[in-house]
Amino acid sequence: MAREAAELPPKETLSLWIRRPAGRVSALREQAQLKALVVDRDTEAWQRDPGFSGLQRVGGVDVSFVKGDSVSACASLVVLSYPELEVVYEDCRMVSLTAPYVSGFLAFREVPFLVAAVRRLQEKEPGLVPQVLLVDGNGLLHHRGFGVACHLGVLTDLPCIGVAKKLLQVDGLENNTQHKEKIGLLRAGGDSFPLTGGSGTVLGMALRSHDHSTKPLYVSVGHKISLEAAVRLTRGCCRFRIPEPVRQADIRSRDYIHRTLGAPTPPAPGQDRSQKVQRPKGGSEELEDEGRPPEAHGQGPETAESPRPTRPAAASVEPSCAQ
C-alpha cells in the first residue's frame, strides 16, 4: 500500500522561523522530519522499464515572479502526455508572497502553492494527475539533503525529480576548473557524470540534456525514484535544454502574469512573435538562469486562476531558479 502524503504543516509553522531565531530551529526540525520520509529508489513498474512503458503523464511546476514587485508571483502546474509531450492540463494562479527568501529554505515559501495546485487537480480531474513531477530545483542535492523536489514529493506522495540549471555547491562540490573540464567532456545529449560530494555520496548527476546545448542540467532525486531513472526520464523529456514539463510551466506562468496584469508580452530571447512556443520545430532554447529574486516570497491569498489549457506565449518576467 502506498504511503499517504504527509500533511502540509500549518502556515504558522512554515513562517515562524522567519520571525525569530527559535523558529528557524523549528524549520530545521520540520525539514529533518520530512526528510526521513524520502524514498530514493524506484517504486513504480514504469520506472524500471527501459522505455518507461506505462508512463502516460508527466508534470512540471514553476513559480514565476513579477519583475519589480516584491509580492506578486504566479504558481503553475502543467501535465503533459508522455512520450508525446503535449500539454493536457494547466493550472496557473497569482499568489501573494510575503516572506523573504532564505537560502536553503526555498520550499517553505513556494511548496505550499504547488501542493495546493496538485490537490486541486486530484479533486477536479484525478485521471490527469501526473505519475511524476519535474521540479525546477534540487532534491537530495541540497545543503541538508532535502531540497524543494524532496519537499514537494513527500507532501504530495508523488515521484519527483529535481532539475536545476546551476550547480548548488554543497558537500565540497564546486564549479571550479575541474568541474568545467568534466562538462567539456560531455559531447552529446545524454552524456552525464556523477556529482560526488566530499562525503563520498553521489548527490546527483550533471547531464547534457540536448545535443545543441553545452550547459548541463543538475539532476537529483526528489522522491520515489532512483537517480538512474531520474536522469533517463529528464533526458527523454528534453526537446531543448530544459525538460518540456518545466519549460511549459515556466512559459505558461509568465504568459499568465502578462495576461492577468495586462502587460505586453514580448518574445523570448531568440524567438519571433509569430512562432508557437508549445511545439517548437528545431534549434535550441534555454531559459534564463539567474536565480530567484530574494525579495519575493510567502503564503498569501490566491487571487486568480487560469482556464485549462491556453496557447502559451513567452514573456520576460523575472526568471526563476530553485535551490
XYZ file of C-alpha atoms in Angstrom:
323
model
C 0.000 0.000 0.000
C 1.353 3.417 -0.926
C 2.298 5.745 1.890
C -0.142 8.617 2.317
C 1.183 12.062 1.552
C 2.496 13.938 4.559
C 0.258 16.655 5.926
C 1.121 20.208 4.951
C 2.301 21.998 8.116
C 0.213 24.984 9.234
C 1.210 28.387 7.917
C 2.352 29.437 11.395
C 4.916 26.608 11.400
C 6.129 27.427 7.898
C 6.728 31.104 8.623
C 7.650 31.120 12.310
C 11.365 30.683 11.617
C 11.379 33.952 9.701
C 10.194 35.975 12.680
C 12.608 34.793 15.368
C 15.723 32.596 15.688
C 13.922 29.889 17.654
C 11.545 29.483 14.749
C 14.419 28.633 12.430
C 15.205 25.681 14.684
C 11.614 24.556 14.192
C 12.002 24.785 10.427
C 15.184 22.721 10.561
C 13.376 20.153 12.671
C 10.484 20.112 10.183
C 12.913 19.518 7.317
C 14.570 16.655 9.192
C 11.232 15.002 9.945
C 10.089 15.201 6.337
C 13.494 14.087 5.049
C 13.064 10.811 6.929
C 10.102 10.072 4.623
C 12.066 10.461 1.366
C 12.305 7.319 -0.792
C 15.317 7.338 -3.134
C 14.562 4.203 -5.147
C 12.186 3.207 -7.943
C 8.700 2.491 -6.647
C 6.714 2.126 -9.894
C 6.996 -0.528 -12.604
C 7.338 2.059 -15.392
C 10.475 3.445 -13.760
C 12.264 0.136 -14.217
C 11.226 -0.285 -17.852
C 13.911 0.824 -20.369
C 11.301 2.671 -22.443
C 9.159 3.793 -19.495
C 6.280 1.624 -20.667
C 3.212 2.523 -18.614
C 4.204 6.150 -18.130
C 1.490 8.353 -19.633
C 1.558 11.675 -17.734
C 4.487 13.839 -16.622
C 4.069 17.039 -14.666
C 6.082 20.213 -14.275
C 5.877 23.047 -11.753
C 7.231 26.572 -11.639
C 6.929 29.833 -9.717
C 7.495 32.990 -11.773
C 7.889 36.382 -10.161
C 6.558 39.727 -11.292
C 9.578 41.883 -12.064
C 9.841 44.857 -9.751
C 7.070 43.573 -7.442
C 8.047 42.122 -4.071
C 4.680 40.418 -3.507
C 3.096 39.054 -6.691
C 4.024 35.761 -8.368
C 2.426 33.010 -10.434
C 2.497 29.372 -9.349
C 1.910 26.924 -12.187
C 1.369 23.202 -12.664
C 1.240 21.594 -16.094
C 0.666 17.989 -17.108
C 1.976 16.622 -20.406
C 1.264 13.373 -22.179
C 4.204 11.001 -22.454
C 6.007 10.353 -24.744
C 4.237 12.930 -26.963
C 4.952 15.803 -24.532
C 1.678 17.563 -25.361
C 0.115 19.763 -22.656
C -3.145 18.220 -21.437
C -3.703 20.301 -18.285
C -2.526 23.560 -16.766
C -3.245 25.452 -13.579
C -1.814 28.955 -13.107
C -2.642 31.179 -10.142
C -1.447 34.534 -8.981
C -0.264 34.299 -5.389
C 0.972 36.767 -2.825
C 4.487 36.231 -1.497
C 5.054 37.953 1.828
C 8.110 36.366 3.469
C 11.750 36.947 2.456
C 13.879 34.420 0.606
C 16.326 32.480 2.791
C 18.877 30.169 1.152
C 18.210 26.506 1.877
C 14.569 27.096 2.793
C 13.095 27.758 -0.658
C 10.453 25.063 -0.201
C 8.906 26.839 2.767
C 7.922 29.781 0.590
C 6.939 28.002 -2.635
C 5.848 24.429 -1.973
C 2.504 25.260 -0.271
C 1.259 26.834 -3.511
C 2.459 23.874 -5.595
C 0.917 21.342 -3.220
C -2.368 23.254 -3.473
C -2.213 23.037 -7.277
C -1.680 19.264 -7.148
C -4.553 18.833 -4.721
C -6.891 20.886 -6.900
C -6.068 18.591 -9.801
C -6.619 15.490 -7.674
C -10.055 16.794 -6.725
C -11.147 18.121 -10.132
C -9.645 15.643 -12.603
C -7.970 12.714 -10.866
C -7.429 10.983 -14.212
C -4.923 13.685 -15.173
C -2.770 13.548 -12.044
C 0.864 13.191 -13.199
C 2.750 9.994 -12.458
C 5.903 12.023 -11.848
C 6.731 15.700 -11.280
C 9.777 17.537 -12.625
C 10.744 20.459 -10.420
C 12.857 23.499 -11.273
C 15.223 23.000 -8.342
C 17.128 20.420 -6.335
C 16.226 17.275 -4.450
C 18.870 15.418 -2.450
C 21.453 17.820 -3.892
C 20.889 20.321 -1.092
C 22.549 21.791 1.995
C 20.703 19.334 4.218
C 19.789 16.731 1.619
C 16.189 17.933 1.362
C 15.555 20.390 -1.435
C 12.308 21.628 -2.949
C 11.836 18.468 -5.081
C 12.043 16.275 -1.976
C 9.705 18.556 -0.045
C 7.081 18.578 -2.794
C 7.372 14.827 -3.332
C 6.855 13.943 0.314
C 3.876 16.282 0.718
C 2.136 15.057 -2.454
C 3.352 11.419 -2.298
C 4.288 11.668 -5.987
C 7.603 10.695 -7.599
C 9.609 13.889 -8.023
C 12.805 14.830 -9.850
C 14.913 17.893 -9.143
C 16.263 19.591 -12.275
C 18.468 22.616 -11.599
C 20.192 24.888 -14.099
C 23.063 25.807 -11.786
C 25.276 23.695 -9.540
C 24.416 24.083 -5.879
C 27.829 23.996 -4.234
C 27.372 21.734 -1.222
C 29.397 18.914 0.366
C 32.566 20.033 -1.378
C 31.040 20.333 -4.848
C 32.456 23.360 -6.635
C 32.008 24.947 -10.031
C 35.772 25.033 -10.415
C 38.208 24.258 -13.214
C 37.968 20.511 -12.645
C 34.181 20.622 -12.815
C 34.268 22.672 -16.009
C 36.694 20.202 -17.571
C 34.225 17.399 -16.883
C 31.483 19.446 -18.518
C 33.711 19.805 -21.570
C 33.794 16.021 -21.895
C 30.009 15.836 -22.280
C 29.972 15.528 -26.067
C 26.369 14.638 -26.870
C 22.879 14.756 -25.445
C 22.519 12.082 -22.784
C 26.145 12.215 -21.629
C 26.485 12.654 -17.874
C 28.798 12.359 -14.900
C 28.100 11.831 -11.173
C 28.183 14.656 -8.664
C 30.107 13.065 -5.831
C 30.419 15.150 -2.694
C 33.322 15.259 -0.286
C 31.489 12.749 1.891
C 31.670 10.224 -0.965
C 27.915 10.408 -1.551
C 26.604 10.723 -5.099
C 24.196 13.649 -4.770
C 23.081 13.839 -8.386
C 24.222 13.845 -11.998
C 25.366 16.538 -14.390
C 23.502 15.847 -17.638
C 23.961 17.244 -21.121
C 20.295 17.188 -21.989
C 20.457 18.194 -25.656
C 22.962 17.986 -28.493
C 22.715 21.735 -29.105
C 23.236 22.849 -25.510
C 26.649 22.930 -23.861
C 25.331 23.853 -20.410
C 24.455 20.813 -18.296
C 21.464 20.287 -16.060
C 21.909 19.083 -12.490
C 19.522 16.209 -11.854
C 18.835 14.837 -8.387
C 16.342 12.517 -6.730
C 13.333 14.205 -5.195
C 11.169 11.313 -4.038
C 10.133 7.782 -5.040
C 12.524 7.371 -7.985
C 16.126 6.273 -8.490
C 18.810 8.623 -9.773
C 19.320 6.429 -12.849
C 15.643 6.601 -13.798
C 15.501 10.320 -12.994
C 18.346 11.049 -15.406
C 16.878 8.879 -18.192
C 13.461 10.482 -17.874
C 14.844 14.013 -17.755
C 16.709 13.340 -20.977
C 13.573 11.810 -22.527
C 11.575 14.960 -21.755
C 14.003 17.376 -23.432
C 13.242 18.919 -26.802
C 15.626 21.660 -25.816
C 17.947 22.094 -22.845
C 15.118 22.437 -20.289
C 12.757 19.449 -19.826
C 9.454 20.194 -21.526
C 7.285 19.917 -18.364
C 9.393 22.550 -16.563
C 9.741 24.643 -19.713
C 5.987 24.706 -20.322
C 5.240 25.522 -16.675
C 7.636 28.469 -16.938
C 6.279 29.707 -20.286
C 2.664 29.500 -19.172
C 3.224 31.126 -15.786
C 4.996 34.063 -17.483
C 2.231 34.388 -20.040
C -0.413 34.242 -17.298
C 1.282 37.094 -15.433
C 1.178 39.262 -18.554
C -2.421 38.379 -19.348
C -3.558 38.917 -15.762
C -1.711 42.186 -15.237
C -2.450 43.464 -18.728
C 1.207 43.874 -19.687
C 2.526 43.368 -23.231
C 4.107 40.017 -23.997
C 7.458 40.438 -25.729
C 9.063 37.450 -27.437
C 11.550 35.367 -25.512
C 15.212 35.768 -26.492
C 15.747 34.245 -29.920
C 12.040 33.719 -30.576
C 9.946 35.576 -33.138
C 6.462 36.716 -32.093
C 4.912 34.618 -34.844
C 6.417 31.369 -33.587
C 4.418 28.994 -31.479
C 6.068 28.031 -28.212
C 4.251 24.801 -27.464
C 5.608 22.795 -30.393
C 8.990 24.169 -31.492
C 10.416 22.570 -34.596
C 14.139 22.925 -34.137
C 17.095 24.776 -32.742
C 17.844 25.228 -29.072
C 16.180 27.276 -26.411
C 17.447 27.846 -22.907
C 15.505 29.528 -20.143
C 17.204 32.345 -18.278
C 19.333 31.107 -15.405
C 19.518 33.975 -12.979
C 18.257 32.728 -9.623
C 15.005 33.629 -7.921
C 14.855 37.167 -6.607
C 15.419 37.476 -2.868
C 12.575 39.928 -2.376
C 9.606 37.754 -3.330
C 8.094 35.007 -1.208
C 5.236 33.920 1.013
C 1.898 32.211 1.596
C -0.557 34.948 0.860
C -4.031 34.608 -0.645
C -4.627 33.386 -4.169
C -6.273 35.943 -6.395
C -6.748 34.434 -9.858
C -6.968 31.104 -11.613
C -6.354 30.165 -15.237
C -8.539 28.083 -17.555
C -7.034 24.891 -18.913
C -5.237 24.857 -21.248
C -4.409 28.001 -23.230
C -1.977 28.741 -26.010
C 1.349 29.696 -24.379
C 3.326 32.821 -25.115
C 6.791 33.536 -23.808
C 7.166 36.593 -21.571
C 10.055 38.373 -19.962
C 9.106 38.412 -16.301
C 11.549 37.678 -13.541
C 13.204 34.298 -14.281
C 13.423 31.614 -11.636
C 15.942 29.056 -10.455
C 15.268 26.926 -7.416
C 17.561 25.660 -4.723
